[in-house]
PDB file of C-alpha atoms in Angstrom:
ATOM      1  CA  MET A  27      46.881  55.982  35.296  1.00  0.00           C
ATOM      2  CA  ILE A  28      44.675  56.629  32.527  1.00  0.00           C
ATOM      3  CA  LYS A  29      42.199  59.708  32.538  1.00  0.00           C
ATOM      4  CA  VAL A  30      38.922  60.066  31.095  1.00  0.00           C
ATOM      5  CA  ILE A  31      38.814  63.226  28.769  1.00  0.00           C
ATOM      6  CA  LYS A  32      35.573  62.180  26.764  1.00  0.00           C
ATOM      7  CA  PRO A  33      33.383  59.316  27.606  1.00  0.00           C
ATOM      8  CA  GLY A  34      32.271  58.676  24.147  1.00  0.00           C
ATOM      9  CA  LEU A  35      28.470  56.858  23.884  1.00  0.00           C
ATOM     10  CA  GLN A  36      28.839  54.192  26.341  1.00  0.00           C
ATOM     11  CA  THR A  37      32.305  52.756  27.519  1.00  0.00           C
ATOM     12  CA  THR A  38      32.360  50.264  30.279  1.00  0.00           C
ATOM     13  CA  VAL A  39      34.608  48.127  31.956  1.00  0.00           C
ATOM     14  CA  GLN A  40      33.588  44.401  31.377  1.00  0.00           C
ATOM     15  CA  ASP A  41      35.497  41.100  31.352  1.00  0.00           C
ATOM     16  CA  LYS A  42      34.559  37.554  31.153  1.00  0.00           C
ATOM     17  CA  GLY A  43      31.620  38.166  32.975  1.00  0.00           C
ATOM     18  CA  ARG A  44      29.705  37.353  36.519  1.00  0.00           C
ATOM     19  CA  ILE A  45      29.160  33.785  36.043  1.00  0.00           C
ATOM     20  CA  GLY A  46      27.435  31.187  38.486  1.00  0.00           C
ATOM     21  CA  PHE A  47      24.469  33.154  39.963  1.00  0.00           C
ATOM     22  CA  TYR A  48      22.174  32.837  37.413  1.00  0.00           C
ATOM     23  CA  GLU A  49      20.326  31.337  39.893  1.00  0.00           C
ATOM     24  CA  ILE A  50      19.572  34.538  41.957  1.00  0.00           C
ATOM     25  CA  GLY A  51      18.465  36.821  39.003  1.00  0.00           C
ATOM     26  CA  MET A  52      21.916  37.772  38.432  1.00  0.00           C
ATOM     27  CA  PRO A  53      22.813  37.803  34.507  1.00  0.00           C
ATOM     28  CA  PRO A  54      26.918  37.790  33.691  1.00  0.00           C
ATOM     29  CA  SER A  55      27.128  41.254  31.955  1.00  0.00           C
ATOM     30  CA  GLY A  56      30.776  40.800  30.502  1.00  0.00           C
ATOM     31  CA  ALA A  57      32.414  41.324  27.280  1.00  0.00           C
ATOM     32  CA  MET A  58      29.200  41.377  24.273  1.00  0.00           C
ATOM     33  CA  ASP A  59      31.954  39.756  22.049  1.00  0.00           C
ATOM     34  CA  GLN A  60      34.207  37.637  23.970  1.00  0.00           C
ATOM     35  CA  TYR A  61      36.237  36.300  21.040  1.00  0.00           C
ATOM     36  CA  SER A  62      37.077  40.082  20.171  1.00  0.00           C
ATOM     37  CA  TYR A  63      37.630  40.380  24.183  1.00  0.00           C
ATOM     38  CA  THR A  64      39.795  37.410  24.640  1.00  0.00           C
ATOM     39  CA  VAL A  65      42.361  38.327  21.873  1.00  0.00           C
ATOM     40  CA  ALA A  66      42.854  42.211  22.768  1.00  0.00           C
ATOM     41  CA  ASN A  67      43.926  40.505  26.472  1.00  0.00           C
ATOM     42  CA  LEU A  68      46.132  38.083  24.386  1.00  0.00           C
ATOM     43  CA  LEU A  69      47.721  40.576  23.003  1.00  0.00           C
ATOM     44  CA  VAL A  70      48.938  42.343  26.038  1.00  0.00           C
ATOM     45  CA  GLY A  71      49.470  39.497  28.005  1.00  0.00           C
ATOM     46  CA  ASN A  72      47.018  39.520  30.189  1.00  0.00           C
ATOM     47  CA  GLN A  73      45.246  36.773  32.374  1.00  0.00           C
ATOM     48  CA  PRO A  74      42.494  35.056  30.649  1.00  0.00           C
ATOM     49  CA  HIS A  75      39.811  37.433  33.322  1.00  0.00           C
ATOM     50  CA  ALA A  76      41.506  40.515  32.914  1.00  0.00           C
ATOM     51  CA  ALA A  77      38.956  43.552  32.635  1.00  0.00           C
ATOM     52  CA  VAL A  78      39.074  45.733  29.368  1.00  0.00           C
ATOM     53  CA  LEU A  79      37.296  48.996  28.412  1.00  0.00           C
ATOM     54  CA  GLU A  80      33.923  47.944  26.533  1.00  0.00           C
ATOM     55  CA  ILE A  81      33.668  50.444  23.875  1.00  0.00           C
ATOM     56  CA  THR A  82      29.974  51.292  21.840  1.00  0.00           C
ATOM     57  CA  TYR A  83      29.395  53.006  18.639  1.00  0.00           C
ATOM     58  CA  LEU A  84      31.062  56.126  19.804  1.00  0.00           C
ATOM     59  CA  GLY A  85      34.410  55.800  21.025  1.00  0.00           C
ATOM     60  CA  PRO A  86      35.940  57.584  24.184  1.00  0.00           C
ATOM     61  CA  GLU A  87      39.066  60.186  24.420  1.00  0.00           C
ATOM     62  CA  LEU A  88      41.456  59.078  26.989  1.00  0.00           C
ATOM     63  CA  LEU A  89      44.863  60.505  28.604  1.00  0.00           C
ATOM     64  CA  PHE A  90      47.142  57.873  29.383  1.00  0.00           C
ATOM     65  CA  GLU A  91      49.274  59.009  32.541  1.00  0.00           C
ATOM     66  CA  LYS A  92      52.004  56.219  32.235  1.00  0.00           C
ATOM     67  CA  ASP A  93      53.987  53.742  29.802  1.00  0.00           C
ATOM     68  CA  MET A  94      51.881  51.109  28.712  1.00  0.00           C
ATOM     69  CA  HIS A  95      51.223  48.251  25.961  1.00  0.00           C
ATOM     70  CA  ILE A  96      47.877  48.251  24.832  1.00  0.00           C
ATOM     71  CA  SER A  97      45.485  47.149  22.328  1.00  0.00           C
ATOM     72  CA  LEU A  98      42.221  47.196  20.449  1.00  0.00           C
ATOM     73  CA  THR A  99      40.304  44.691  19.096  1.00  0.00           C
ATOM     74  CA  GLY A 100      36.753  44.307  17.683  1.00  0.00           C
ATOM     75  CA  GLY A 101      34.426  46.576  15.656  1.00  0.00           C
ATOM     76  CA  ASN A 102      36.000  49.031  13.046  1.00  0.00           C
ATOM     77  CA  MET A 103      36.122  51.973  14.994  1.00  0.00           C
ATOM     78  CA  PRO A 104      39.168  54.008  13.387  1.00  0.00           C
ATOM     79  CA  PRO A 105      42.044  54.710  16.493  1.00  0.00           C
ATOM     80  CA  LYS A 106      44.184  57.490  16.722  1.00  0.00           C
ATOM     81  CA  ILE A 107      47.018  58.596  18.742  1.00  0.00           C
ATOM     82  CA  ASN A 108      47.891  61.814  19.163  1.00  0.00           C
ATOM     83  CA  GLY A 109      46.336  62.272  16.135  1.00  0.00           C
ATOM     84  CA  GLU A 110      47.979  59.907  13.942  1.00  0.00           C
ATOM     85  CA  PRO A 111      46.201  56.484  12.676  1.00  0.00           C
ATOM     86  CA  VAL A 112      46.836  53.046  14.744  1.00  0.00           C
ATOM     87  CA  PRO A 113      46.181  49.859  13.859  1.00  0.00           C
ATOM     88  CA  MET A 114      43.723  47.233  15.385  1.00  0.00           C
ATOM     89  CA  TRP A 115      44.312  43.979  16.526  1.00  0.00           C
ATOM     90  CA  GLU A 116      47.840  44.468  17.266  1.00  0.00           C
ATOM     91  CA  THR A 117      50.377  45.389  20.827  1.00  0.00           C
ATOM     92  CA  LEU A 118      50.660  48.965  20.777  1.00  0.00           C
ATOM     93  CA  ALA A 119      53.189  50.801  23.276  1.00  0.00           C
ATOM     94  CA  VAL A 120      52.007  54.046  24.439  1.00  0.00           C
ATOM     95  CA  ARG A 121      53.792  56.899  26.449  1.00  0.00           C
ATOM     96  CA  GLU A 122      52.955  58.694  29.191  1.00  0.00           C
ATOM     97  CA  GLY A 123      50.991  61.791  27.752  1.00  0.00           C
ATOM     98  CA  ASP A 124      49.795  60.087  24.948  1.00  0.00           C
ATOM     99  CA  VAL A 125      46.229  60.716  23.912  1.00  0.00           C
ATOM    100  CA  LEU A 126      43.939  57.856  22.401  1.00  0.00           C
ATOM    101  CA  SER A 127      40.923  58.933  20.501  1.00  0.00           C
ATOM    102  CA  PHE A 128      38.929  57.675  17.518  1.00  0.00           C
ATOM    103  CA  ASP A 129      37.238  58.344  14.449  1.00  0.00           C
ATOM    104  CA  PHE A 130      33.448  57.166  13.521  1.00  0.00           C
ATOM    105  CA  VAL A 131      32.522  53.642  13.788  1.00  0.00           C
ATOM    106  CA  LYS A 132      32.832  51.788  10.071  1.00  0.00           C
ATOM    107  CA  SER A 133      31.778  48.403  10.850  1.00  0.00           C
ATOM    108  CA  GLY A 134      30.671  46.634  13.785  1.00  0.00           C
ATOM    109  CA  ALA A 135      29.402  48.475  17.009  1.00  0.00           C
ATOM    110  CA  ARG A 136      32.055  47.771  19.946  1.00  0.00           C
ATOM    111  CA  VAL A 137      35.726  47.898  20.370  1.00  0.00           C
ATOM    112  CA  TYR A 138      37.805  46.706  23.019  1.00  0.00           C
ATOM    113  CA  LEU A 139      40.725  48.297  24.677  1.00  0.00           C
ATOM    114  CA  ALA A 140      42.925  46.191  26.684  1.00  0.00           C
ATOM    115  CA  VAL A 141      45.646  47.514  28.700  1.00  0.00           C
ATOM    116  CA  GLU A 142      48.538  45.754  30.460  1.00  0.00           C
ATOM    117  CA  GLY A 143      47.761  44.589  34.019  1.00  0.00           C
ATOM    118  CA  GLY A 144      44.178  44.935  33.043  1.00  0.00           C
ATOM    119  CA  ILE A 145      41.559  47.882  34.251  1.00  0.00           C
ATOM    120  CA  ASP A 146      41.513  47.314  38.156  1.00  0.00           C
ATOM    121  CA  VAL A 147      38.482  47.864  39.741  1.00  0.00           C
ATOM    122  CA  PRO A 148      36.786  46.131  42.645  1.00  0.00           C
ATOM    123  CA  VAL A 149      35.860  42.667  42.147  1.00  0.00           C
ATOM    124  CA  ILE A 150      32.085  42.002  42.733  1.00  0.00           C
ATOM    125  CA  MET A 151      30.543  38.469  42.680  1.00  0.00           C
ATOM    126  CA  ASN A 152      33.721  37.047  41.128  1.00  0.00           C
ATOM    127  CA  SER A 153      33.825  39.687  38.365  1.00  0.00           C
ATOM    128  CA  ARG A 154      34.682  43.066  37.807  1.00  0.00           C
ATOM    129  CA  SER A 155      32.252  43.905  34.583  1.00  0.00           C
ATOM    130  CA  THR A 156      29.640  46.524  34.871  1.00  0.00           C
ATOM    131  CA  TYR A 157      25.836  46.129  35.130  1.00  0.00           C
ATOM    132  CA  THR A 158      24.200  49.341  34.824  1.00  0.00           C
ATOM    133  CA  LEU A 159      20.584  48.811  35.509  1.00  0.00           C
ATOM    134  CA  ILE A 160      21.356  48.228  39.308  1.00  0.00           C
ATOM    135  CA  GLY A 161      24.617  50.043  39.171  1.00  0.00           C
ATOM    136  CA  ILE A 162      27.273  47.413  40.406  1.00  0.00           C
ATOM    137  CA  GLY A 163      30.930  46.320  38.976  1.00  0.00           C
ATOM    138  CA  GLY A 164      33.002  48.415  36.792  1.00  0.00           C
ATOM    139  CA  PHE A 165      33.464  52.051  37.545  1.00  0.00           C
ATOM    140  CA  GLU A 166      31.226  52.807  40.748  1.00  0.00           C
ATOM    141  CA  GLY A 167      28.505  50.496  38.558  1.00  0.00           C
ATOM    142  CA  ARG A 168      27.901  53.208  35.636  1.00  0.00           C
ATOM    143  CA  PRO A 169      29.421  53.923  32.154  1.00  0.00           C
ATOM    144  CA  LEU A 170      32.624  56.482  32.069  1.00  0.00           C
ATOM    145  CA  ALA A 171      32.268  60.190  32.786  1.00  0.00           C
ATOM    146  CA  ALA A 172      34.733  62.911  31.713  1.00  0.00           C
ATOM    147  CA  GLY A 173      37.172  63.228  34.558  1.00  0.00           C
ATOM    148  CA  ASP A 174      37.458  59.782  35.544  1.00  0.00           C
ATOM    149  CA  VAL A 175      40.636  58.201  36.555  1.00  0.00           C
ATOM    150  CA  LEU A 176      41.255  54.480  35.682  1.00  0.00           C
ATOM    151  CA  GLN A 177      43.761  52.607  37.535  1.00  0.00           C
ATOM    152  CA  THR A 178      45.846  49.654  36.003  1.00  0.00           C
ATOM    153  CA  GLY A 179      45.886  46.265  37.643  1.00  0.00           C
ATOM    154  CA  GLU A 180      47.938  43.303  37.864  1.00  0.00           C
ATOM    155  CA  MET A 181      46.426  40.630  35.845  1.00  0.00           C
ATOM    156  CA  LYS A 182      49.749  40.266  33.625  1.00  0.00           C
ATOM    157  CA  GLU A 183      51.080  36.858  32.953  1.00  0.00           C
ATOM    158  CA  LYS A 184      53.264  37.383  29.914  1.00  0.00           C
ATOM    159  CA  GLU A 185      55.516  40.301  27.984  1.00  0.00           C
ATOM    160  CA  VAL A 186      54.080  40.228  24.218  1.00  0.00           C
ATOM    161  CA  ARG A 187      55.779  42.485  22.506  1.00  0.00           C
ATOM    162  CA  ALA A 188      54.950  46.146  20.515  1.00  0.00           C
ATOM    163  CA  GLY A 189      53.940  45.359  17.023  1.00  0.00           C
ATOM    164  CA  SER A 190      52.849  41.410  17.326  1.00  0.00           C
ATOM    165  CA  LYS A 191      49.383  40.902  15.472  1.00  0.00           C
ATOM    166  CA  ILE A 192      47.475  38.251  14.812  1.00  0.00           C
ATOM    167  CA  SER A 193      46.509  36.897  11.075  1.00  0.00           C
ATOM    168  CA  ASP A 194      44.774  38.478   9.263  1.00  0.00           C
ATOM    169  CA  ALA A 195      42.246  35.316   8.704  1.00  0.00           C
ATOM    170  CA  ASP A 196      41.481  35.627  12.437  1.00  0.00           C
ATOM    171  CA  ILE A 197      40.386  39.384  12.329  1.00  0.00           C
ATOM    172  CA  PRO A 198      36.294  39.361  11.944  1.00  0.00           C
ATOM    173  CA  SER A 199      34.508  41.375   8.898  1.00  0.00           C
ATOM    174  CA  PHE A 200      31.245  42.927   9.902  1.00  0.00           C
ATOM    175  CA  GLY A 201      29.216  44.194   6.973  1.00  0.00           C
ATOM    176  CA  LYS A 202      25.486  45.304   6.603  1.00  0.00           C
ATOM    177  CA  THR A 203      23.792  42.131   6.430  1.00  0.00           C
ATOM    178  CA  HIS A 204      24.857  39.230   9.192  1.00  0.00           C
ATOM    179  CA  GLU A 205      23.370  35.390   9.607  1.00  0.00           C
ATOM    180  CA  ILE A 206      22.992  34.099  13.046  1.00  0.00           C
ATOM    181  CA  ARG A 207      22.720  30.525  13.743  1.00  0.00           C
ATOM    182  CA  VAL A 208      20.297  29.749  16.226  1.00  0.00           C
ATOM    183  CA  VAL A 209      19.056  26.205  17.857  1.00  0.00           C
ATOM    184  CA  VAL A 210      15.537  26.226  17.481  1.00  0.00           C
ATOM    185  CA  GLY A 211      13.811  25.688  20.931  1.00  0.00           C
ATOM    186  CA  LEU A 212      12.634  25.695  23.535  1.00  0.00           C
ATOM    187  CA  CYS A 213       8.811  26.762  22.767  1.00  0.00           C
ATOM    188  CA  SER A 214       8.835  26.699  19.317  1.00  0.00           C
ATOM    189  CA  TYR A 215       6.116  24.393  19.488  1.00  0.00           C
ATOM    190  CA  ARG A 216       3.703  27.183  20.357  1.00  0.00           C
ATOM    191  CA  LEU A 217       4.285  29.018  16.999  1.00  0.00           C
ATOM    192  CA  THR A 218       2.203  27.994  13.888  1.00  0.00           C
ATOM    193  CA  GLU A 219       4.439  25.885  11.111  1.00  0.00           C
ATOM    194  CA  GLU A 220       3.980  28.716   9.072  1.00  0.00           C
ATOM    195  CA  SER A 221       5.053  31.370  11.425  1.00  0.00           C
ATOM    196  CA  LYS A 222       8.448  28.579  12.335  1.00  0.00           C
ATOM    197  CA  GLN A 223       9.268  29.183   8.480  1.00  0.00           C
ATOM    198  CA  SER A 224       8.853  32.858   8.367  1.00  0.00           C
ATOM    199  CA  PHE A 225      11.058  33.230  11.360  1.00  0.00           C
ATOM    200  CA  LEU A 226      14.393  31.679   9.421  1.00  0.00           C
ATOM    201  CA  GLN A 227      12.891  32.840   6.362  1.00  0.00           C
ATOM    202  CA  THR A 228      12.249  36.554   7.125  1.00  0.00           C
ATOM    203  CA  GLU A 229      15.268  39.548   6.830  1.00  0.00           C
ATOM    204  CA  TRP A 230      15.023  41.256  10.137  1.00  0.00           C
ATOM    205  CA  THR A 231      15.402  44.664  10.617  1.00  0.00           C
ATOM    206  CA  VAL A 232      17.630  45.820  13.746  1.00  0.00           C
ATOM    207  CA  THR A 233      15.308  48.725  15.500  1.00  0.00           C
ATOM    208  CA  PRO A 234      17.184  51.015  17.884  1.00  0.00           C
ATOM    209  CA  GLU A 235      15.575  48.977  21.228  1.00  0.00           C
ATOM    210  CA  ALA A 236      19.148  47.551  20.706  1.00  0.00           C
ATOM    211  CA  ASN A 237      21.547  47.079  23.741  1.00  0.00           C
ATOM    212  CA  ARG A 238      23.508  45.487  26.295  1.00  0.00           C
ATOM    213  CA  ILE A 239      19.810  44.316  27.900  1.00  0.00           C
ATOM    214  CA  GLY A 240      19.226  42.733  24.200  1.00  0.00           C
ATOM    215  CA  TYR A 241      18.273  43.129  20.148  1.00  0.00           C
ATOM    216  CA  ARG A 242      14.938  43.697  19.231  1.00  0.00           C
ATOM    217  CA  HIS A 243      14.252  42.736  15.453  1.00  0.00           C
ATOM    218  CA  ARG A 244      11.385  44.856  13.105  1.00  0.00           C
ATOM    219  CA  GLY A 245       9.826  42.346   9.875  1.00  0.00           C
ATOM    220  CA  GLU A 246       7.139  39.953   9.963  1.00  0.00           C
ATOM    221  CA  ARG A 247       4.160  39.247  12.920  1.00  0.00           C
ATOM    222  CA  LEU A 248       4.516  35.774  13.855  1.00  0.00           C
ATOM    223  CA  GLN A 249       1.607  33.696  15.157  1.00  0.00           C
ATOM    224  CA  PHE A 250       1.291  31.243  17.922  1.00  0.00           C
ATOM    225  CA  VAL A 251      -0.881  28.311  18.212  1.00  0.00           C
ATOM    226  CA  GLU A 252      -4.092  28.963  19.553  1.00  0.00           C
ATOM    227  CA  ARG A 253      -4.827  27.032  22.925  1.00  0.00           C
ATOM    228  CA  GLU A 254      -6.592  27.867  26.651  1.00  0.00           C
ATOM    229  CA  GLN A 255      -3.588  28.797  28.596  1.00  0.00           C
ATOM    230  CA  PRO A 256      -2.033  26.835  31.484  1.00  0.00           C
ATOM    231  CA  PHE A 257      -2.419  27.806  34.926  1.00  0.00           C
ATOM    232  CA  GLY A 258       0.509  30.218  35.998  1.00  0.00           C
ATOM    233  CA  ALA A 259       0.762  31.878  31.855  1.00  0.00           C
ATOM    234  CA  GLY A 260      -0.044  34.973  30.730  1.00  0.00           C
ATOM    235  CA  SER A 261      -3.345  35.401  28.751  1.00  0.00           C
ATOM    236  CA  ASN A 262      -1.334  36.466  25.179  1.00  0.00           C
ATOM    237  CA  PRO A 263      -0.726  33.408  22.970  1.00  0.00           C
ATOM    238  CA  SER A 264       3.431  34.303  23.466  1.00  0.00           C
ATOM    239  CA  ASN A 265       2.801  33.340  27.032  1.00  0.00           C
ATOM    240  CA  VAL A 266       4.048  30.296  28.786  1.00  0.00           C
ATOM    241  CA  THR A 267       4.277  29.655  32.386  1.00  0.00           C
ATOM    242  CA  ASP A 268       7.638  31.336  33.758  1.00  0.00           C
ATOM    243  CA  LEU A 269      10.969  29.357  32.561  1.00  0.00           C
ATOM    244  CA  GLY A 270      14.781  30.314  32.291  1.00  0.00           C
ATOM    245  CA  TYR A 271      16.235  32.586  29.438  1.00  0.00           C
ATOM    246  CA  PRO A 272      19.584  31.854  28.451  1.00  0.00           C
ATOM    247  CA  ILE A 273      21.907  34.589  27.183  1.00  0.00           C
ATOM    248  CA  GLY A 274      21.244  34.172  23.750  1.00  0.00           C
ATOM    249  CA  SER A 275      17.589  33.171  23.637  1.00  0.00           C
ATOM    250  CA  ILE A 276      14.770  34.781  21.284  1.00  0.00           C
ATOM    251  CA  GLN A 277      11.597  36.020  22.637  1.00  0.00           C
ATOM    252  CA  VAL A 278       8.731  37.008  20.621  1.00  0.00           C
ATOM    253  CA  PRO A 279       6.025  39.177  22.997  1.00  0.00           C
ATOM    254  CA  ASP A 280       2.474  38.931  21.108  1.00  0.00           C
ATOM    255  CA  GLY A 281       4.100  37.700  17.898  1.00  0.00           C
ATOM    256  CA  VAL A 282       5.675  40.978  17.224  1.00  0.00           C
ATOM    257  CA  GLU A 283       9.329  41.788  16.548  1.00  0.00           C
ATOM    258  CA  PRO A 284      11.727  39.149  18.149  1.00  0.00           C
ATOM    259  CA  ILE A 285      14.212  40.178  20.905  1.00  0.00           C
ATOM    260  CA  VAL A 286      17.120  38.067  21.106  1.00  0.00           C
ATOM    261  CA  LEU A 287      18.585  38.095  24.884  1.00  0.00           C
ATOM    262  CA  LEU A 288      21.903  39.179  25.743  1.00  0.00           C
ATOM    263  CA  HIS A 289      24.494  39.598  28.686  1.00  0.00           C
ATOM    264  CA  ASP A 290      22.211  42.126  30.718  1.00  0.00           C
ATOM    265  CA  ALA A 291      18.561  40.460  30.236  1.00  0.00           C
ATOM    266  CA  VAL A 292      16.558  39.202  32.814  1.00  0.00           C
ATOM    267  CA  THR A 293      17.033  35.334  33.770  1.00  0.00           C
ATOM    268  CA  GLY A 294      13.858  34.554  33.180  1.00  0.00           C
ATOM    269  CA  GLY A 295      10.111  35.154  32.588  1.00  0.00           C
ATOM    270  CA  GLY A 296       7.070  34.166  31.027  1.00  0.00           C
ATOM    271  CA  TYR A 297       7.237  34.631  27.081  1.00  0.00           C
ATOM    272  CA  ALA A 298       8.100  31.725  25.191  1.00  0.00           C
ATOM    273  CA  THR A 299      11.591  31.158  23.897  1.00  0.00           C
ATOM    274  CA  ILE A 300      11.196  30.061  20.237  1.00  0.00           C
ATOM    275  CA  ALA A 301      15.225  29.764  19.781  1.00  0.00           C
ATOM    276  CA  THR A 302      18.709  30.563  21.194  1.00  0.00           C
ATOM    277  CA  VAL A 303      21.831  31.915  19.478  1.00  0.00           C
ATOM    278  CA  ILE A 304      24.537  29.475  19.435  1.00  0.00           C
ATOM    279  CA  SER A 305      27.510  30.887  21.597  1.00  0.00           C
ATOM    280  CA  SER A 306      30.021  31.441  18.963  1.00  0.00           C
ATOM    281  CA  ASP A 307      27.191  33.903  17.169  1.00  0.00           C
ATOM    282  CA  LEU A 308      26.815  35.805  20.036  1.00  0.00           C
ATOM    283  CA  ASN A 309      30.015  37.537  19.434  1.00  0.00           C
ATOM    284  CA  ARG A 310      28.552  38.877  15.980  1.00  0.00           C
ATOM    285  CA  MET A 311      25.117  39.561  17.801  1.00  0.00           C
ATOM    286  CA  GLY A 312      27.110  42.089  19.812  1.00  0.00           C
ATOM    287  CA  GLN A 313      28.721  43.777  16.922  1.00  0.00           C
ATOM    288  CA  ILE A 314      25.383  44.380  15.072  1.00  0.00           C
ATOM    289  CA  LYS A 315      23.907  48.156  14.793  1.00  0.00           C
ATOM    290  CA  THR A 316      20.428  49.325  14.670  1.00  0.00           C
ATOM    291  CA  ASN A 317      19.183  49.046  11.243  1.00  0.00           C
ATOM    292  CA  GLU A 318      21.522  46.389  10.430  1.00  0.00           C
ATOM    293  CA  LYS A 319      19.946  43.581   8.616  1.00  0.00           C
ATOM    294  CA  VAL A 320      19.683  39.788  10.564  1.00  0.00           C
ATOM    295  CA  ARG A 321      18.697  36.631   9.085  1.00  0.00           C
ATOM    296  CA  PHE A 322      18.622  33.507  11.547  1.00  0.00           C
ATOM    297  CA  VAL A 323      20.039  29.800  10.719  1.00  0.00           C
ATOM    298  CA  SER A 324      18.934  26.917  12.222  1.00  0.00           C
ATOM    299  CA  VAL A 325      21.593  24.671  12.983  1.00  0.00           C
ATOM    300  CA  SER A 326      21.479  21.213  15.005  1.00  0.00           C
ATOM    301  CA  MET A 327      23.627  21.007  18.933  1.00  0.00           C
ATOM    302  CA  SER A 328      26.048  18.800  17.531  1.00  0.00           C
ATOM    303  CA  GLU A 329      26.612  21.773  15.097  1.00  0.00           C
ATOM    304  CA  ALA A 330      26.910  24.625  17.558  1.00  0.00           C
ATOM    305  CA  LEU A 331      29.057  22.489  19.726  1.00  0.00           C
ATOM    306  CA  GLN A 332      31.117  22.074  16.733  1.00  0.00           C
ATOM    307  CA  ALA A 333      31.327  25.633  16.004  1.00  0.00           C
ATOM    308  CA  ARG A 334      32.021  26.764  19.560  1.00  0.00           C
ATOM    309  CA  ARG A 335      35.353  23.745  19.547  1.00  0.00           C
ATOM    310  CA  GLU A 336      36.512  25.788  16.036  1.00  0.00           C
ATOM    311  CA  THR A 337      36.558  29.002  17.893  1.00  0.00           C
ATOM    312  CA  GLN A 338      38.286  27.753  21.353  1.00  0.00           C
ATOM    313  CA  GLU A 339      40.855  26.355  19.103  1.00  0.00           C
ATOM    314  CA  LYS A 340      41.353  29.462  17.000  1.00  0.00           C
ATOM    315  CA  LEU A 341      42.147  31.553  20.254  1.00  0.00           C
ATOM    316  CA  ARG A 342      44.147  28.502  21.465  1.00  0.00           C
ATOM    317  CA  ARG A 343      46.437  29.001  18.349  1.00  0.00           C
ATOM    318  CA  ILE A 344      46.080  33.044  18.811  1.00  0.00           C
ATOM    319  CA  ALA A 345      47.172  32.305  21.965  1.00  0.00           C
ATOM    320  CA  ALA A 346      50.377  30.290  21.158  1.00  0.00           C
ATOM    321  CA  SER A 347      51.403  32.728  18.437  1.00  0.00           C
ATOM    322  CA  LEU A 348      52.095  35.739  20.963  1.00  0.00           C
TER     323      LEU A 348
END
């Protein structure tokens, strides 16, 4: 139903994620920006877990082989249908033979393309999400390639008319500097007091090593408290006895270049995790590009939960308006 003419830089099938398998070492994968993903599905009347295309940095060129409604959300990567600009964050009608393409990304890093009924690929471990590191999920476990043909599914639950859109106030904007809220811990006690402050005061630069596995940041070197390493921990001061890594947790191997672990990251290991990005701001992390600036802001657990409630309420309000 949808033919890939050009695949873009990295276009993968993603949904809400492969939830419930962390204990066996399987990360959730899924959309990096869950807010944009959810709104994209709402705009075409899909069920909450419907699969979409996640488009990174450089968009694909796609031929639609049937009439359908689509939506595009996320970063500002100006879309065109048959060479004519079309809006994002709005329900669009495409006709058989229409071609969707994109200009270069202007802000943000990822765009979400939802089609009515969702992208129909096999369900593996309760998810259609692509996990490219081991080649499962999505379309043959890999990013799309020229010549691939995608089928649409049966996950539409309501009719949303073309031209429906969300309030401008509910559309996130993405600059080149970002404040990302974190809850400090689990192993922040391993840092010296000066380095704890430095972590929060430094304006970090995202390095080219920024992908679905994690984002590496360049800035100050952080120092760990000297100690005799416990049994089971590695010899480097940044090592601890193995522990689980929550999505969004931040580790600093050897005190150099903090890494925010994201949706395709390993689920555990032996590096001290000094903070964790709150769930609401993981969406923004997924929209940050190489060489952009990040400052981490410490918040309490209650503040993190309140931010999550606010995001959930916004999504409920958007769903009710469509």
